[in-house]
GROMACS .gro file of C-alpha atoms in nm:
model
  413
    1GLN     CA    1   0.479   1.685   0.643
    2GLU     CA    2   0.110   1.621   0.465
    3ILE     CA    3   0.051   1.456   0.202
    4LEU     CA    4  -0.148   1.658  -0.071
    5LEU     CA    5  -0.323   1.568  -0.402
    6VAL     CA    6  -0.365   1.842  -0.683
    7GLY     CA    7  -0.620   1.781  -0.962
    8LEU     CA    8  -0.897   1.654  -1.251
    9SER     CA    9  -1.067   1.326  -1.348
   10HIS     CA   10  -1.425   1.278  -1.515
   11LYS     CA   11  -1.609   1.375  -1.258
   12SER     CA   12  -1.473   1.761  -1.171
   13ALA     CA   13  -1.370   1.805  -1.586
   14PRO     CA   14  -1.549   1.740  -1.886
   15LEU     CA   15  -1.341   1.599  -2.137
   16GLU     CA   16  -1.159   1.896  -2.384
   17VAL     CA   17  -1.059   2.052  -1.981
   18ARG     CA   18  -0.893   1.665  -1.962
   19GLU     CA   19  -0.712   1.662  -2.264
   20SER     CA   20  -0.666   2.029  -2.241
   21VAL     CA   21  -0.372   1.944  -1.903
   22SER     CA   22  -0.306   1.558  -1.982
   23PHE     CA   23   0.038   1.472  -1.968
   24LEU     CA   24   0.225   1.254  -2.281
   25SER     CA   25   0.462   0.967  -2.111
   26SER     CA   26   0.781   1.211  -2.270
   27GLN     CA   27   0.610   1.537  -2.086
   28ILE     CA   28   0.553   1.332  -1.831
   29LEU     CA   29   0.928   1.285  -1.744
   30GLU     CA   30   0.988   1.670  -1.943
   31ALA     CA   31   0.738   1.829  -1.608
   32LEU     CA   32   0.912   1.606  -1.302
   33PRO     CA   33   1.181   1.760  -1.266
   34VAL     CA   34   1.037   2.060  -1.282
   35LEU     CA   35   0.794   1.972  -1.019
   36LYS     CA   36   1.061   1.774  -0.782
   37GLU     CA   37   1.245   2.147  -0.746
   38GLU     CA   38   0.932   2.313  -0.636
   39LEU     CA   39   0.775   2.143  -0.459
   40GLY     CA   40   1.077   1.853  -0.304
   41GLU     CA   41   0.899   1.546  -0.493
   42ALA     CA   42   0.609   1.523  -0.708
   43VAL     CA   43   0.391   1.161  -0.878
   44ILE     CA   44   0.194   1.226  -1.178
   45LEU     CA   45  -0.126   1.008  -1.277
   46SER     CA   46  -0.205   1.036  -1.588
   47THR     CA   47  -0.457   0.875  -1.725
   48CYS     CA   48  -0.761   0.928  -2.023
   49ASN     CA   49  -0.959   1.013  -1.754
   50ARG     CA   50  -0.729   1.215  -1.512
   51SER     CA   51  -0.404   1.405  -1.452
   52GLU     CA   52  -0.275   1.406  -1.109
   53ILE     CA   53  -0.006   1.518  -0.872
   54TYR     CA   54   0.153   1.416  -0.588
   55THR     CA   55   0.421   1.495  -0.345
   56VAL     CA   56   0.485   1.542   0.084
   57THR     CA   57   0.493   1.874   0.181
   58ASP     CA   58   0.541   2.141   0.490
   59ASP     CA   59   0.295   2.379   0.360
   60ALA     CA   60  -0.011   2.206   0.153
   61PRO     CA   61  -0.171   2.523   0.074
   62ALA     CA   62   0.128   2.707  -0.090
   63ALA     CA   63   0.295   2.394  -0.295
   64ASN     CA   64  -0.098   2.398  -0.373
   65GLY     CA   65  -0.082   2.741  -0.541
   66ARG     CA   66   0.270   2.621  -0.733
   67ILE     CA   67   0.085   2.368  -0.852
   68HIS     CA   68  -0.216   2.520  -0.973
   69GLU     CA   69   0.073   2.782  -1.148
   70PHE     CA   70   0.216   2.527  -1.253
   71VAL     CA   71  -0.040   2.378  -1.456
   72ALA     CA   72  -0.141   2.673  -1.574
   73LYS     CA   73   0.171   2.734  -1.670
   74TYR     CA   74   0.290   2.397  -1.805
   75HIS     CA   75   0.016   2.397  -2.042
   76ASP     CA   76  -0.002   2.775  -2.167
   77LEU     CA   77  -0.350   2.811  -2.060
   78PRO     CA   78  -0.532   3.095  -1.847
   79ALA     CA   79  -0.479   2.984  -1.450
   80ASP     CA   80  -0.909   3.016  -1.360
   81SER     CA   81  -0.976   2.860  -1.722
   82ILE     CA   82  -0.943   2.506  -1.518
   83ALA     CA   83  -0.869   2.585  -1.129
   84PRO     CA   84  -1.297   2.593  -1.159
   85HIS     CA   85  -1.229   2.179  -1.149
   86LEU     CA   86  -0.892   2.126  -0.946
   87TYR     CA   87  -0.958   1.889  -0.671
   88THR     CA   88  -0.787   1.908  -0.312
   89ARG     CA   89  -0.674   1.630  -0.074
   90THR     CA   90  -0.533   1.658   0.203
   91GLY     CA   91  -0.328   1.384   0.444
   92SER     CA   92  -0.579   1.049   0.491
   93ASP     CA   93  -0.812   1.184   0.241
   94ALA     CA   94  -0.565   1.204  -0.060
   95VAL     CA   95  -0.451   0.842   0.037
   96GLN     CA   96  -0.843   0.747   0.008
   97HIS     CA   97  -0.805   0.945  -0.288
   98LEU     CA   98  -0.553   0.711  -0.427
   99PHE     CA   99  -0.658   0.410  -0.309
  100GLY     CA  100  -0.989   0.393  -0.403
  101VAL     CA  101  -0.853   0.488  -0.778
  102SER     CA  102  -0.623   0.216  -0.781
  103SER     CA  103  -0.889  -0.082  -0.680
  104GLY     CA  104  -1.094   0.110  -0.992
  105LEU     CA  105  -1.386   0.249  -0.768
  106ASP     CA  106  -1.360   0.630  -0.903
  107SER     CA  107  -1.264   0.496  -1.267
  108MET     CA  108  -1.614   0.577  -1.541
  109ILE     CA  109  -1.587   0.245  -1.556
  110VAL     CA  110  -1.633   0.111  -1.139
  111GLY     CA  111  -1.374  -0.199  -1.206
  112GLU     CA  112  -1.229  -0.148  -1.506
  113SER     CA  113  -0.866  -0.323  -1.489
  114GLN     CA  114  -0.652  -0.093  -1.689
  115ILE     CA  115  -0.581   0.155  -1.423
  116LEU     CA  116  -0.370  -0.031  -1.168
  117GLY     CA  117  -0.047  -0.004  -1.457
  118GLN     CA  118  -0.085   0.317  -1.429
  119VAL     CA  119  -0.029   0.401  -1.073
  120ARG     CA  120   0.272   0.101  -1.133
  121GLY     CA  121   0.391   0.349  -1.479
  122ALA     CA  122   0.358   0.697  -1.295
  123LEU     CA  123   0.518   0.572  -0.964
  124SER     CA  124   0.802   0.451  -1.266
  125ALA     CA  125   0.847   0.788  -1.421
  126ALA     CA  126   0.886   0.901  -1.044
  127THR     CA  127   1.153   0.679  -0.979
  128GLU     CA  128   1.371   0.752  -1.375
  129ALA     CA  129   1.355   1.108  -1.301
  130LYS     CA  130   1.471   1.174  -0.891
  131SER     CA  131   1.137   1.296  -0.806
  132ALA     CA  132   0.961   1.004  -0.595
  133LYS     CA  133   1.122   1.008  -0.168
  134MET     CA  134   1.090   0.700  -0.013
  135THR     CA  135   0.739   0.871   0.163
  136CYS     CA  136   0.607   0.855  -0.194
  137VAL     CA  137   0.736   0.544  -0.264
  138GLY     CA  138   0.557   0.420  -0.014
  139LEU     CA  139   0.210   0.544  -0.082
  140PHE     CA  140   0.250   0.420  -0.448
  141HIS     CA  141   0.387   0.089  -0.349
  142SER     CA  142   0.042   0.062  -0.071
  143ALA     CA  143  -0.160   0.162  -0.343
  144MET     CA  144  -0.078  -0.079  -0.516
  145ARG     CA  145  -0.084  -0.347  -0.315
  146VAL     CA  146  -0.418  -0.233  -0.201
  147GLY     CA  147  -0.545  -0.254  -0.546
  148ARG     CA  148  -0.453  -0.549  -0.552
  149ARG     CA  149  -0.569  -0.709  -0.247
  150VAL     CA  150  -0.961  -0.515  -0.308
  151ARG     CA  151  -0.988  -0.700  -0.726
  152GLN     CA  152  -0.908  -1.067  -0.491
  153GLU     CA  153  -1.134  -1.043  -0.177
  154THR     CA  154  -1.408  -0.856  -0.342
  155ASN     CA  155  -1.578  -0.933  -0.722
  156ILE     CA  156  -1.576  -0.577  -0.842
  157GLY     CA  157  -1.314  -0.724  -1.109
  158ARG     CA  158  -1.446  -1.006  -1.188
  159ASN     CA  159  -1.543  -1.015  -1.548
  160PRO     CA  160  -1.403  -0.665  -1.597
  161LEU     CA  161  -1.415  -0.413  -1.828
  162SER     CA  162  -1.142  -0.226  -1.954
  163ILE     CA  163  -1.133   0.207  -2.154
  164SER     CA  164  -1.012  -0.007  -2.387
  165TYR     CA  165  -1.251  -0.367  -2.409
  166ALA     CA  166  -1.571  -0.067  -2.405
  167GLY     CA  167  -1.526   0.054  -2.762
  168VAL     CA  168  -1.492  -0.281  -2.900
  169ARG     CA  169  -1.886  -0.316  -2.697
  170LEU     CA  170  -1.944   0.044  -2.837
  171ALA     CA  171  -1.879  -0.079  -3.163
  172GLN     CA  172  -2.067  -0.437  -3.181
  173ARG     CA  173  -2.413  -0.220  -3.052
  174VAL     CA  174  -2.366   0.041  -3.327
  175LEU     CA  175  -2.278  -0.219  -3.595
  176GLY     CA  176  -2.363  -0.621  -3.456
  177ASP     CA  177  -2.242  -0.899  -3.577
  178LEU     CA  178  -1.855  -0.782  -3.574
  179SER     CA  179  -1.695  -1.106  -3.765
  180ASP     CA  180  -1.811  -0.947  -4.177
  181LYS     CA  181  -1.590  -0.623  -4.047
  182ARG     CA  182  -1.311  -0.468  -4.157
  183ALA     CA  183  -1.138  -0.247  -3.856
  184LEU     CA  184  -0.847   0.020  -3.837
  185LEU     CA  185  -0.621  -0.030  -3.503
  186ILE     CA  186  -0.433   0.335  -3.494
  187GLY     CA  187  -0.144   0.337  -3.264
  188ALA     CA  188   0.053   0.015  -3.136
  189GLY     CA  189   0.150   0.143  -2.750
  190GLU     CA  190  -0.034  -0.051  -2.441
  191ALA     CA  191  -0.412   0.068  -2.510
  192GLY     CA  192  -0.375   0.020  -2.861
  193SER     CA  193  -0.207  -0.337  -2.735
  194LEU     CA  194  -0.561  -0.378  -2.530
  195VAL     CA  195  -0.821  -0.288  -2.801
  196ALA     CA  196  -0.705  -0.558  -3.064
  197ARG     CA  197  -0.668  -0.795  -2.828
  198ALA     CA  198  -1.074  -0.639  -2.735
  199LEU     CA  199  -1.094  -0.664  -3.108
  200ARG     CA  200  -0.972  -1.051  -3.194
  201THR     CA  201  -1.190  -1.128  -2.929
  202VAL     CA  202  -1.562  -1.054  -3.041
  203GLY     CA  203  -1.372  -1.159  -3.325
  204VAL     CA  204  -1.371  -0.920  -3.573
  205GLY     CA  205  -1.390  -0.972  -3.986
  206ASP     CA  206  -1.014  -0.881  -4.097
  207LEU     CA  207  -0.763  -0.625  -3.838
  208MET     CA  208  -0.516  -0.378  -3.954
  209ILE     CA  209  -0.257  -0.220  -3.812
  210ALA     CA  210  -0.099   0.148  -3.778
  211ASN     CA  211   0.187   0.266  -3.578
  212ARG     CA  212   0.420   0.518  -3.622
  213THR     CA  213   0.703   0.270  -3.604
  214GLU     CA  214   0.655  -0.042  -3.782
  215SER     CA  215   0.794  -0.202  -3.564
  216LYS     CA  216   0.557  -0.215  -3.288
  217ALA     CA  217   0.304  -0.245  -3.528
  218LYS     CA  218   0.430  -0.538  -3.733
  219GLU     CA  219   0.515  -0.690  -3.332
  220LEU     CA  220   0.134  -0.619  -3.252
  221ALA     CA  221  -0.003  -0.718  -3.603
  222GLY     CA  222   0.191  -1.122  -3.538
  223TYR     CA  223   0.069  -1.214  -3.192
  224LEU     CA  224  -0.248  -1.157  -3.343
  225SER     CA  225  -0.260  -1.191  -3.702
  226SER     CA  226  -0.321  -0.942  -3.800
  227ARG     CA  227  -0.248  -0.694  -4.125
  228VAL     CA  228   0.031  -0.396  -4.064
  229VAL     CA  229  -0.041  -0.105  -4.306
  230PRO     CA  230   0.139   0.201  -4.396
  231PHE     CA  231   0.055   0.481  -4.123
  232GLU     CA  232   0.187   0.747  -4.376
  233ARG     CA  233  -0.163   0.606  -4.612
  234LEU     CA  234  -0.369   0.662  -4.421
  235ASP     CA  235  -0.621   0.727  -4.615
  236ASP     CA  236  -0.608   0.453  -4.777
  237SER     CA  237  -0.686   0.205  -4.458
  238LEU     CA  238  -0.969   0.448  -4.331
  239LYS     CA  239  -1.147   0.430  -4.763
  240VAL     CA  240  -1.250   0.003  -4.708
  241ALA     CA  241  -1.261   0.019  -4.280
  242ASP     CA  242  -1.574  -0.004  -4.057
  243ILE     CA  243  -1.436   0.056  -3.771
  244VAL     CA  244  -1.094   0.322  -3.676
  245ILE     CA  245  -0.991   0.305  -3.314
  246ALA     CA  246  -0.744   0.548  -3.203
  247ALA     CA  247  -0.562   0.520  -2.936
  248THR     CA  248  -0.227   0.757  -3.009
  249ASP     CA  249   0.052   0.907  -2.767
  250SER     CA  250   0.044   1.234  -2.958
  251PRO     CA  251  -0.073   1.589  -2.942
  252ASN     CA  252  -0.205   1.683  -3.269
  253TYR     CA  253  -0.485   1.484  -3.435
  254ILE     CA  254  -0.373   1.157  -3.647
  255ILE     CA  255  -0.718   1.198  -3.845
  256THR     CA  256  -0.864   1.570  -3.949
  257SER     CA  257  -1.190   1.673  -4.137
  258ALA     CA  258  -0.904   1.681  -4.401
  259MET     CA  259  -0.990   1.374  -4.478
  260SER     CA  260  -1.339   1.396  -4.554
  261ASP     CA  261  -1.286   1.161  -4.857
  262SER     CA  262  -1.165   0.842  -4.720
  263LEU     CA  263  -1.435   0.896  -4.429
  264HIS     CA  264  -1.797   0.966  -4.656
  265ARG     CA  265  -1.972   0.673  -4.736
  266MET     CA  266  -2.292   0.699  -4.912
  267PRO     CA  267  -2.597   0.626  -4.857
  268GLY     CA  268  -2.727   0.264  -4.778
  269GLU     CA  269  -2.404   0.206  -4.716
  270ALA     CA  270  -2.282   0.057  -4.313
  271PRO     CA  271  -2.157   0.411  -4.167
  272LEU     CA  272  -1.799   0.422  -4.016
  273PHE     CA  273  -1.785   0.407  -3.655
  274ALA     CA  274  -1.494   0.517  -3.485
  275PHE     CA  275  -1.431   0.552  -3.125
  276ASP     CA  276  -1.119   0.799  -3.040
  277LEU     CA  277  -0.929   0.658  -2.741
  278ALA     CA  278  -0.687   0.861  -2.677
  279ILE     CA  279  -0.635   1.219  -2.467
  280PRO     CA  280  -0.549   1.387  -2.610
  281ARG     CA  281  -0.811   1.342  -2.910
  282ASP     CA  282  -0.615   1.192  -3.221
  283ILE     CA  283  -0.892   1.247  -3.409
  284ASP     CA  284  -1.080   1.593  -3.461
  285PRO     CA  285  -1.422   1.716  -3.407
  286GLU     CA  286  -1.559   1.746  -3.750
  287VAL     CA  287  -1.459   1.478  -3.804
  288ALA     CA  288  -1.884   1.377  -3.715
  289SER     CA  289  -2.009   1.589  -3.951
  290GLU     CA  290  -1.928   1.364  -4.218
  291ASP     CA  291  -2.207   1.188  -4.413
  292GLY     CA  292  -2.179   0.836  -4.294
  293VAL     CA  293  -2.015   0.871  -3.992
  294ARG     CA  294  -1.987   0.840  -3.587
  295LEU     CA  295  -1.788   0.925  -3.355
  296PHE     CA  296  -1.743   0.826  -3.044
  297ASN     CA  297  -1.494   0.934  -2.709
  298ILE     CA  298  -1.460   0.829  -2.429
  299ASP     CA  299  -1.693   1.051  -2.255
  300ASP     CA  300  -1.992   0.776  -2.460
  301LEU     CA  301  -1.920   0.480  -2.257
  302SER     CA  302  -2.126   0.536  -1.997
  303ALA     CA  303  -2.341   0.304  -2.093
  304ILE     CA  304  -2.093   0.052  -2.114
  305ALA     CA  305  -1.986   0.164  -1.762
  306GLU     CA  306  -2.362   0.034  -1.690
  307GLU     CA  307  -2.389  -0.242  -1.783
  308ASN     CA  308  -2.347  -0.456  -1.427
  309MET     CA  309  -2.360  -0.168  -1.224
  310ALA     CA  310  -2.550  -0.281  -0.968
  311GLU     CA  311  -2.355  -0.583  -0.880
  312ARG     CA  312  -2.036  -0.379  -0.907
  313ARG     CA  313  -2.202  -0.121  -0.622
  314ARG     CA  314  -2.201  -0.414  -0.407
  315SER     CA  315  -1.836  -0.496  -0.424
  316ALA     CA  316  -1.795  -0.122  -0.424
  317THR     CA  317  -1.915  -0.129  -0.076
  318ASP     CA  318  -1.664  -0.439  -0.009
  319ALA     CA  319  -1.431  -0.240  -0.174
  320LYS     CA  320  -1.510   0.077   0.024
  321LEU     CA  321  -1.420  -0.131   0.399
  322ILE     CA  322  -1.078  -0.344   0.248
  323ILE     CA  323  -0.917   0.074   0.153
  324ASP     CA  324  -1.071   0.225   0.517
  325GLU     CA  325  -0.874  -0.033   0.706
  326GLU     CA  326  -0.549  -0.016   0.507
  327VAL     CA  327  -0.616   0.353   0.524
  328ALA     CA  328  -0.605   0.353   0.931
  329LYS     CA  329  -0.351   0.089   0.861
  330PHE     CA  330  -0.131   0.304   0.638
  331MET     CA  331  -0.159   0.624   0.841
  332ILE     CA  332   0.013   0.487   1.170
  333TRP     CA  333   0.284   0.354   0.940
  334TRP     CA  334   0.318   0.735   0.794
  335ASP     CA  335   0.256   0.893   1.133
  336SER     CA  336   0.565   0.659   1.276
  337LEU     CA  337   0.801   0.836   1.045
  338ASP     CA  338   0.808   1.144   1.263
  339VAL     CA  339   0.746   0.953   1.581
  340LEU     CA  340   1.114   0.796   1.591
  341PRO     CA  341   1.282   1.121   1.536
  342THR     CA  342   1.066   1.284   1.769
  343ILE     CA  343   1.258   1.055   2.039
  344LYS     CA  344   1.482   1.074   1.908
  345ALA     CA  345   1.510   1.452   1.925
  346ILE     CA  346   1.322   1.405   2.273
  347ARG     CA  347   1.621   1.226   2.428
  348GLN     CA  348   1.933   1.381   2.231
  349GLN     CA  349   1.810   1.741   2.452
  350ALA     CA  350   1.761   1.551   2.742
  351GLU     CA  351   2.124   1.363   2.716
  352ASP     CA  352   2.213   1.707   2.648
  353VAL     CA  353   2.104   1.901   2.968
  354ARG     CA  354   2.238   1.611   3.203
  355GLN     CA  355   2.596   1.583   3.104
  356ARG     CA  356   2.605   1.939   3.116
  357GLU     CA  357   2.441   1.990   3.463
  358LEU     CA  358   2.630   1.717   3.623
  359ALA     CA  359   2.952   1.848   3.460
  360LYS     CA  360   2.886   2.177   3.704
  361ALA     CA  361   2.768   1.875   3.928
  362ILE     CA  362   3.119   1.771   3.994
  363ASP     CA  363   3.330   2.055   3.945
  364MET     CA  364   3.130   2.209   4.278
  365LEU     CA  365   3.165   1.819   4.370
  366ASN     CA  366   3.556   1.810   4.285
  367ASP     CA  367   3.693   1.550   4.548
  368LEU     CA  368   3.407   1.325   4.435
  369SER     CA  369   3.650   0.942   4.338
  370PRO     CA  370   3.581   0.775   4.090
  371GLU     CA  371   3.296   0.538   4.199
  372ASP     CA  372   3.139   0.867   4.314
  373LYS     CA  373   3.127   1.002   3.995
  374ARG     CA  374   3.061   0.632   3.808
  375VAL     CA  375   2.689   0.663   4.117
  376VAL     CA  376   2.656   1.017   3.991
  377ASP     CA  377   2.639   0.956   3.717
  378THR     CA  378   2.422   0.688   3.693
  379LEU     CA  379   2.165   0.816   3.872
  380THR     CA  380   2.098   1.035   3.640
  381ARG     CA  381   2.090   0.866   3.355
  382SER     CA  382   1.867   0.674   3.476
  383ILE     CA  383   1.617   0.968   3.645
  384VAL     CA  384   1.656   1.130   3.251
  385ASN     CA  385   1.460   0.802   3.164
  386LYS     CA  386   1.247   0.772   3.418
  387ILE     CA  387   1.100   1.095   3.365
  388LEU     CA  388   1.085   1.021   2.935
  389HIS     CA  389   0.900   0.694   2.974
  390ASP     CA  390   0.574   0.810   2.978
  391PRO     CA  391   0.573   1.087   2.692
  392THR     CA  392   0.786   0.865   2.433
  393ASP     CA  393   0.547   0.539   2.539
  394SER     CA  394   0.231   0.750   2.436
  395LEU     CA  395   0.404   0.821   2.131
  396LYS     CA  396   0.533   0.561   1.991
  397ASN     CA  397   0.222   0.343   2.047
  398GLY     CA  398  -0.009   0.557   1.803
  399ALA     CA  399   0.049   0.935   1.809
  400THR     CA  400  -0.122   1.150   1.531
  401LYS     CA  401   0.034   1.344   1.323
  402SER     CA  402  -0.099   1.673   1.571
  403GLN     CA  403  -0.008   1.512   1.895
  404ILE     CA  404   0.328   1.478   1.735
  405ARG     CA  405   0.356   1.801   1.650
  406ALA     CA  406   0.244   1.978   1.983
  407ALA     CA  407   0.555   1.748   2.200
  408ARG     CA  408   0.781   1.893   1.933
  409GLU     CA  409   0.714   2.251   2.049
  410LEU     CA  410   0.663   2.187   2.427
  411PHE     CA  411   1.006   2.063   2.343
  412HIS     CA  412   1.131   2.297   2.123
  413LEU     CA  413   1.264   2.124   1.898
   0.00000   0.00000   0.00000
């Protein structure tokens, strides 16, 4: 068996493609049982910048094809529209990729702090859906441990930026000092909470929070000394907002061009800064055509991503050395999963042969005493053990997958 990863990210696909194949939280729990039926086990890692499916398979090309078909069918898309953007990794390359992701090396903002929690969330969802077996669980636990180690032993996580905080930094670049600004946050989930904290950290003047579930908005507002506004009356809040940051888990637009009266700003008025943090997007791109509206999405964070990039690149070099070391350790563990069953099967096969041949010999030598039979039995056991000692010892001491496969073929296991 080998590890297989199929996915896309901000490096391989534009925002329009990424949002078309993203999995909302509820969709992940819906999709995992289907993937388990198709593949045997699966974990889905879906964030604002990536959608990836991990599995373990005996036939990587066939499983790769099934994942391509599943993604296209689940999202009701032509297969050829997404295939050019999907990448495939197998074996240690897939492990290397996931360890890099969990360490923040593959993020839009190198070293960003949210991804480790998202990797943990992917495993939790797979555990809840019972779609992850020991192999995938071991892989993702290792990825989380590597992500923590990289942050502890390098500077890549020093003064970390999250995607959420980067959005607030972008607002500062566009509007300047935020102490006299009124911000509207739409969405009180994990991403929304991070945005709210970032806004408070930079000293935004007034923070309004709207959420479909008002109790969650109240809980967050109480924690951050903010105020709750009705989700059903977003138009009223948009009229008085200087900043709007949307971070919901909705499959449809929350802010549309039909709200133009609330979005429009008169000449001379400060622009409305609108940042769409969601995937799929919460704000209709047509909103950007309104006078006085500056609309940004997560792909507009490249300028922020370049901050401290020189130091982060130096840290990334150190992080890659740690990842290389951890991949090697993981692959030894991974290969050992096949070693012990193989050794057991070889010894069992040899024991079966020994028992059969011993029974034939004793039948032919029917005048053997019990003591003679015991001696012959001990002799045959000793011969088998000595013959198998070197091959099984070699298998135990770091045999590769191909060597294990060769052993199974040689012994017709």
